[in-house]
CSV table of C-alpha atoms in Angstrom, one decimal:
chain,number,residue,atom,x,y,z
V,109,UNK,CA,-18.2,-2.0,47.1
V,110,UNK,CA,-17.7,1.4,45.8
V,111,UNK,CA,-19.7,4.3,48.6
V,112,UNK,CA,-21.8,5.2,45.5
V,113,UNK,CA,-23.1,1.8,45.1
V,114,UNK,CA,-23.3,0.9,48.7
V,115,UNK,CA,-25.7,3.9,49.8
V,116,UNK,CA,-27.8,2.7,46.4
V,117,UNK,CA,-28.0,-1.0,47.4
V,118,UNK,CA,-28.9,0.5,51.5
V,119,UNK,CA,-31.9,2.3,50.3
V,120,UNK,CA,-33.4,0.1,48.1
V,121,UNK,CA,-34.7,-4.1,48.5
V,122,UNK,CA,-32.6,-6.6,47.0
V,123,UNK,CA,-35.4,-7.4,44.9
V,124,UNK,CA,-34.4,-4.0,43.1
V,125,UNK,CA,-30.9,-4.7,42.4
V,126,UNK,CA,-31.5,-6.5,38.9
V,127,UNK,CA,-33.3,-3.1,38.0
V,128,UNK,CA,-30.1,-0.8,39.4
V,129,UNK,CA,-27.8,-2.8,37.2
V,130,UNK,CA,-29.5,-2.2,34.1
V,131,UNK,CA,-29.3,1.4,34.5
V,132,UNK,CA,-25.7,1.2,35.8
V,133,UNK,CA,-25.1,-1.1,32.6
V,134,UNK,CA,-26.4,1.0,30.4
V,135,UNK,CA,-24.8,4.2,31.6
V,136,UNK,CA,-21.0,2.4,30.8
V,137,UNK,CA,-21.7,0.8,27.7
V,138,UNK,CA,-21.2,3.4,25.4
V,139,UNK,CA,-17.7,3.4,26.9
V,140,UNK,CA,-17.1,-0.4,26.9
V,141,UNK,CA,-18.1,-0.6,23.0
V,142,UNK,CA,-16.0,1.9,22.8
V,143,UNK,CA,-13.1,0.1,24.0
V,144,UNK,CA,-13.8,-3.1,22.1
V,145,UNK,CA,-13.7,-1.2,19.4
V,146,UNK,CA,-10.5,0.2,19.8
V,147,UNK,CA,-9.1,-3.6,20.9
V,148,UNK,CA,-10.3,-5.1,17.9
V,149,UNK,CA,-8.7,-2.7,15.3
V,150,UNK,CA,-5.4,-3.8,17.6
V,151,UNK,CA,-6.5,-7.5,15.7
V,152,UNK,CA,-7.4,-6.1,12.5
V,153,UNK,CA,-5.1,-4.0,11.1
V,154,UNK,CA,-2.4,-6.7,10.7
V,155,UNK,CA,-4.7,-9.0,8.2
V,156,UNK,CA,-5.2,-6.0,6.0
V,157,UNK,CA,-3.2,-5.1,3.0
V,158,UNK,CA,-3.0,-3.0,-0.1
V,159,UNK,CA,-3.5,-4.6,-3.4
V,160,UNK,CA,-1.5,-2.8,-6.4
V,161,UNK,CA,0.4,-4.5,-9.0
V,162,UNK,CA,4.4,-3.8,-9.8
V,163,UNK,CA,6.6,-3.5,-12.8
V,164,UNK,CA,10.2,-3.0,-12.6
V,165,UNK,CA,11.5,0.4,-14.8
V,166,UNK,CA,8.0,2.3,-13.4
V,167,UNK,CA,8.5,5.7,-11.3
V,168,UNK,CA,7.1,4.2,-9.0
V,169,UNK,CA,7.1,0.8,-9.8
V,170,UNK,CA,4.0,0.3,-7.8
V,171,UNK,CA,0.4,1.1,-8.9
V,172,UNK,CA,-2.2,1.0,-5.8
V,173,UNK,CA,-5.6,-0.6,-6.9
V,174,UNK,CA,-7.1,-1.0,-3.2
V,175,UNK,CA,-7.8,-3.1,-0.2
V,176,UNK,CA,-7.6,-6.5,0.4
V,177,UNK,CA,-7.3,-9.1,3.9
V,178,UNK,CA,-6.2,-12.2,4.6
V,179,UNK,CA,-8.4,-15.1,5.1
V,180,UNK,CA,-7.9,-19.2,5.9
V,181,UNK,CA,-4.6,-20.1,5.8
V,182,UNK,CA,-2.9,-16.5,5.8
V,183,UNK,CA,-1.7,-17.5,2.1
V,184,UNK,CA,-5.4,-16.2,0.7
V,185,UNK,CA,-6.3,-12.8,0.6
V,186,UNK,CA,-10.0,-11.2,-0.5
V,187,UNK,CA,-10.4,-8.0,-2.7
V,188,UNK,CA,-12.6,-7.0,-5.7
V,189,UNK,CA,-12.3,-8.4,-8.9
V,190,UNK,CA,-13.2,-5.3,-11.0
V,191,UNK,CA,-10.0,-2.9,-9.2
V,192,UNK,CA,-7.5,-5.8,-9.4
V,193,UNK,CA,-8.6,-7.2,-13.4
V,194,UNK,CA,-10.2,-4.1,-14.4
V,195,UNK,CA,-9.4,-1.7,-16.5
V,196,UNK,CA,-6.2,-0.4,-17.4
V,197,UNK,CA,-4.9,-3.4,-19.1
V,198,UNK,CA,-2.1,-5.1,-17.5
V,199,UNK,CA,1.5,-3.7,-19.3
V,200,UNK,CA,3.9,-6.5,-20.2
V,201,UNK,CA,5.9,-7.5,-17.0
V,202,UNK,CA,3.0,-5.9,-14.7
V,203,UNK,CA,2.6,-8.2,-12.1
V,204,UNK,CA,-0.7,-8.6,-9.8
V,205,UNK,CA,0.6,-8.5,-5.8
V,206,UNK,CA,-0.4,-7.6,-2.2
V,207,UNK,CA,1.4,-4.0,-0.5
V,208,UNK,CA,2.5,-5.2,2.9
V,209,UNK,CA,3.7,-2.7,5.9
V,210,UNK,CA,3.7,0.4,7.3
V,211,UNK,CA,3.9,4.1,6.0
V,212,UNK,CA,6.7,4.2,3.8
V,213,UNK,CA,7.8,0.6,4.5
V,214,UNK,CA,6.4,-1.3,1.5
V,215,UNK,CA,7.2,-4.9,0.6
V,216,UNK,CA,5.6,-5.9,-2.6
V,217,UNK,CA,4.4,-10.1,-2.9
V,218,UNK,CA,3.4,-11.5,-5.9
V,219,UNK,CA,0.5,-12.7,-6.2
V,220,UNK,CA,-1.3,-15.7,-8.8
V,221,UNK,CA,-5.4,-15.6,-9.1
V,222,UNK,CA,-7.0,-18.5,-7.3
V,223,UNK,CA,-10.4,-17.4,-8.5
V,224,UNK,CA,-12.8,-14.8,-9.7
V,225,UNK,CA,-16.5,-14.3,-9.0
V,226,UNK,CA,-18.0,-11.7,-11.5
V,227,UNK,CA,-21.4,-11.5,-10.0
V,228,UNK,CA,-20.4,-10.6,-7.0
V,229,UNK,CA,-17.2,-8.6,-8.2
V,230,UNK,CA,-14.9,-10.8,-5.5
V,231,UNK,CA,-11.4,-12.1,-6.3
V,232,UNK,CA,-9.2,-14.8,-4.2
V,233,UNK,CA,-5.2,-14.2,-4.6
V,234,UNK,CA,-3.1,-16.8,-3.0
V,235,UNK,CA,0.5,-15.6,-1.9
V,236,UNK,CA,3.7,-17.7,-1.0
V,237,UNK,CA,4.6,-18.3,2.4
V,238,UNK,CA,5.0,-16.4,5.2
V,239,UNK,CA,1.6,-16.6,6.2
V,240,UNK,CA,-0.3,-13.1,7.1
V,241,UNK,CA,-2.4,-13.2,10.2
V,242,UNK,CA,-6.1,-13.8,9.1
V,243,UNK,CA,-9.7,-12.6,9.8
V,244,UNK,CA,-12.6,-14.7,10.6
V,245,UNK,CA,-15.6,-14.6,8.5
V,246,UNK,CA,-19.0,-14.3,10.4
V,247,UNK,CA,-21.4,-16.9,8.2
V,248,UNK,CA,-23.8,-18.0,11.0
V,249,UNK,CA,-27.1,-16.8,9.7
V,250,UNK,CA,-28.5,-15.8,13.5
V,251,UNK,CA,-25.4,-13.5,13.4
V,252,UNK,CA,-25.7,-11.6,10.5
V,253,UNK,CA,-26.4,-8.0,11.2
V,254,UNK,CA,-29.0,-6.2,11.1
V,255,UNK,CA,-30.2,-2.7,9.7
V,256,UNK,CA,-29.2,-0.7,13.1
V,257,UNK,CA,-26.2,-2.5,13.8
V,258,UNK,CA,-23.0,-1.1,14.4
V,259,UNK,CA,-20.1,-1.8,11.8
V,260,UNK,CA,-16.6,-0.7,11.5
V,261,UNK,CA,-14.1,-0.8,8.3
V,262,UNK,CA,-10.5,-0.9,8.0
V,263,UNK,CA,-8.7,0.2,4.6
V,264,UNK,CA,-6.3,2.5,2.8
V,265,UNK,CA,-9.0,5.5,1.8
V,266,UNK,CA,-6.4,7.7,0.2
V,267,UNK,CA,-4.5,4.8,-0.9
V,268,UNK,CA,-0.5,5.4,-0.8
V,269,UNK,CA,-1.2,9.2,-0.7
V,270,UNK,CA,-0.3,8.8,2.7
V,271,UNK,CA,1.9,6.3,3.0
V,272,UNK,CA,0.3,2.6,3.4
V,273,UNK,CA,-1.4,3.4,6.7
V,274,UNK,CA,-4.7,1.8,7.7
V,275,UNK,CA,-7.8,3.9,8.5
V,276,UNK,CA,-10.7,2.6,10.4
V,277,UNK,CA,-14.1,4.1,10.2
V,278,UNK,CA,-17.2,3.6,12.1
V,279,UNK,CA,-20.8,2.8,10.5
V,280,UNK,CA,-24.4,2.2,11.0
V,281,UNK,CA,-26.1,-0.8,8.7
V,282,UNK,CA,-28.9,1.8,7.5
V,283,UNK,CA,-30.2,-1.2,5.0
V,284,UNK,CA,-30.0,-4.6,3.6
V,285,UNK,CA,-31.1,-4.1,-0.4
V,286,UNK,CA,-31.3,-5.6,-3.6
V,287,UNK,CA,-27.8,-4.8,-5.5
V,288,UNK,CA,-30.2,-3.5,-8.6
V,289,UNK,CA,-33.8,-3.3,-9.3
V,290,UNK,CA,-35.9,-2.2,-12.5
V,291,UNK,CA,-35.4,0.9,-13.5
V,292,UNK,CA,-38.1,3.4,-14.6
V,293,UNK,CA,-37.1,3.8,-17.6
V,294,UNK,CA,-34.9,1.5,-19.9
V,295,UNK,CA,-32.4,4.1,-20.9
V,296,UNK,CA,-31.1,4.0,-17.1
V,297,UNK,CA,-30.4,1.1,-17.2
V,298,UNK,CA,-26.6,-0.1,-18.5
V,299,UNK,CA,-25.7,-3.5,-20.0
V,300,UNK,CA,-24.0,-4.2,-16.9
V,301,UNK,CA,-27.5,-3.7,-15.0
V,302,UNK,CA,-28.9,-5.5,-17.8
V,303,UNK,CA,-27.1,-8.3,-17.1
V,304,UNK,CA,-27.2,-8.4,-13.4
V,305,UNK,CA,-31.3,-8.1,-13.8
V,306,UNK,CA,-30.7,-11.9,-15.5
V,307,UNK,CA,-29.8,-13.1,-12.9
V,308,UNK,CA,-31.8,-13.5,-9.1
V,309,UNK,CA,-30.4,-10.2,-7.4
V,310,UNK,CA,-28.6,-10.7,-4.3
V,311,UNK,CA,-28.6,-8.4,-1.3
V,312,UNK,CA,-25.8,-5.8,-0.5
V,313,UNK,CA,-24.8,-3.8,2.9
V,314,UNK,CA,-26.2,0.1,2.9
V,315,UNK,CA,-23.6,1.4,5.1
V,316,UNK,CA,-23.7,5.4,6.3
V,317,UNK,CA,-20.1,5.3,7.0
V,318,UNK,CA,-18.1,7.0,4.1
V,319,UNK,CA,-15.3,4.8,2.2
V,320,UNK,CA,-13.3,6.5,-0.4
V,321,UNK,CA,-12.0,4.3,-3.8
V,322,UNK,CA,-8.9,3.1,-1.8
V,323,UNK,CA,-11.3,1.3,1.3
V,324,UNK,CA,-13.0,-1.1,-2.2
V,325,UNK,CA,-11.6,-4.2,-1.3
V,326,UNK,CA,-11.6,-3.8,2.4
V,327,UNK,CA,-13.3,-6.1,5.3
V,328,UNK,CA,-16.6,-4.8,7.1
V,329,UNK,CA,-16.4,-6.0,10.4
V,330,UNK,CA,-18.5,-6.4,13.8
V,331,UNK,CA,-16.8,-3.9,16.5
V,332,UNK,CA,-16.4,-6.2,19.6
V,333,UNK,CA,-15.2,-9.4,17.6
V,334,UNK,CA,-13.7,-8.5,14.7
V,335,UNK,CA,-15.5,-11.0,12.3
V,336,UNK,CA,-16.1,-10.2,9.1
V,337,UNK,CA,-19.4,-9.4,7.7
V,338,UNK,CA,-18.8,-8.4,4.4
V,339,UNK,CA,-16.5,-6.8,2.0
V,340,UNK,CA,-16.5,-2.8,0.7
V,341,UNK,CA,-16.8,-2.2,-2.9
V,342,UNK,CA,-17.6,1.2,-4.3
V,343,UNK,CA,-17.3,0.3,-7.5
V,344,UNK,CA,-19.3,-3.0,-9.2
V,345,UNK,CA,-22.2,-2.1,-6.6
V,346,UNK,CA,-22.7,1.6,-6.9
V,347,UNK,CA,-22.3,1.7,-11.1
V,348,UNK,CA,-25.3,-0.8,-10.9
V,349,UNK,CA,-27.3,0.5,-8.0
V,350,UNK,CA,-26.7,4.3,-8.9
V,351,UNK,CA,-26.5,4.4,-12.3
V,352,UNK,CA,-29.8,6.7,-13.0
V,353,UNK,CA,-28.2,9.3,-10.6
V,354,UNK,CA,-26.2,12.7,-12.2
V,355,UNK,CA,-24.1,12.9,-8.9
V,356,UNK,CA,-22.1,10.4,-6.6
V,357,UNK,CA,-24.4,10.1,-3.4
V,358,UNK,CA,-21.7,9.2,-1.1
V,359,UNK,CA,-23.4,6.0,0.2
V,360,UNK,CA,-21.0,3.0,1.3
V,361,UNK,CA,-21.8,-0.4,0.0
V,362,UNK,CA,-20.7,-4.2,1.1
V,363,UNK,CA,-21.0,-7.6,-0.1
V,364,UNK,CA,-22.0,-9.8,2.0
V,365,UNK,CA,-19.3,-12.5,3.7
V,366,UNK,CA,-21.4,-15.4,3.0
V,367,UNK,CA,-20.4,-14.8,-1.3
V,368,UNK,CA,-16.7,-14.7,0.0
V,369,UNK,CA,-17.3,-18.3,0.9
V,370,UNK,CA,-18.5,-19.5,-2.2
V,371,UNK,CA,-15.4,-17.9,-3.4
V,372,UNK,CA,-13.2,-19.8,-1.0
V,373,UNK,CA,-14.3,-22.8,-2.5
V,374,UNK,CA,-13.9,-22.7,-5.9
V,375,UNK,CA,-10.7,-24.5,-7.2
């Protein structure tokens, strides 16, 4: 036993030592989070990919959209449907694909749609063989976080700026919300709002960690396992959430993992 621990153990009953290691506990783990963290993203980083499209005769020929990760099989990966089908248009010969690699290293694979889900602004790509190593959603209901919890996400912020090299950021879940609500006045309010008011809202991720356009796409994930608790998007969710605002407020939003399931399914 370490001297330290020895002369605390000496000078107190045993009936305290429950009580000592608490406060020994707590004092390390900021540190051992800390670590987990930094394991994880060892896990992580491989199941994450850029999602651009390519067409030969382009300078470059590849267009970065934003993030995407491999789920199931390693043949699916996960991104949003609005930067992938969005706006611009497809050119003739454009072709839809994930970026795969490191820094300047790219390798382009083409990619077919497997299936779309507007409400929730997700899209499932399947890609040929070989398989990409995967991330595990987190669907157990006594799992999901809560507002407080500590979340990390992994993406390409600046896109190919840089090179394609992920960047993970840390976040807090500062709330759970309603993906729109009634606006005070109808003139806030777009047809895309419009529509979404149709239909029963669902709840998004309030996240205090900063993503840039490149992280939409990208998986939201619990620090110490790695499992994935939702899905980045900065675009679909602020334009409906934000839309009375004059200026961009910065905040981070997710969908939650449990609509990437639904997705999963669909045939």
């Amino acid at each position: 036993m370490p001297p330290l621990l020895a002369v605390l153990f000496r000078r107190r009953p045993v009936a305290g030592l429950a009580a000592w290691s608490a406060v020994l506990l707590n004092c390390i783990a900021p540190a051992a989070r800390a670590d987990q963290l930094e394991h994880t993203i060892v896990r992580v980083k491989p199941a994450v990919v850029g999602v651009g499209t390519f067409l030969a005769g382009r300078s470059p020929p590849i267009r970065f959209v934003g993030t995407g990760f491999a789920v199931g099989d390693g043949l699916s990966v996960v991104t949003n449907a609005q930067l992938a089908l969005g706006p611009p248009l497809p050119l003739q010969g454009e072709v839809l694909g994930v970026l795969l690699g490191n820094g300047a290293q790219l390798e382009f694979r083409a990619a077919t749609v497997r299936a779309v889900d507007k409400e929730h602004d997700l899209l499932h790509l399947r890609i040929a063989a070989p398989a990409l190593p995967v991330l595990q959603l987190e669907l157990a209901p006594e799992h999901a976080p809560q507002e407080g919890s500590a979340l990390a996400f992994t993406g390409f912020p600046l896109g190919l700026a840089l090179g394609l090299n992920r960047a993970t950021h840390r976040a807090t879940l500062s709330a759970v919300t309603p993906v729109v609500l009634p606006a005070l006045a109808t003139r806030q309010l777009n047809p895309r709002a419009i529509a979404q008011l149709s239909q029963t809202p669902f709840k998004v991720y309030q996240l205090d960690g900063t993503a840039f356009a490149g992280n939409s796409g990208g998986p939201v994930y619990a620090p110490d396992s790695g499992r994935v608790v939702g899905i980045v998007n900065q675009m679909f969710v602020k334009g409906l959430k934000e839309t009375a605002l004059s200026t961009p407020t910065g905040i981070t939003y997710a969908v939650p993992a449990r609509h990437i399931e639904d997705l999963l399914r669909q045939k």
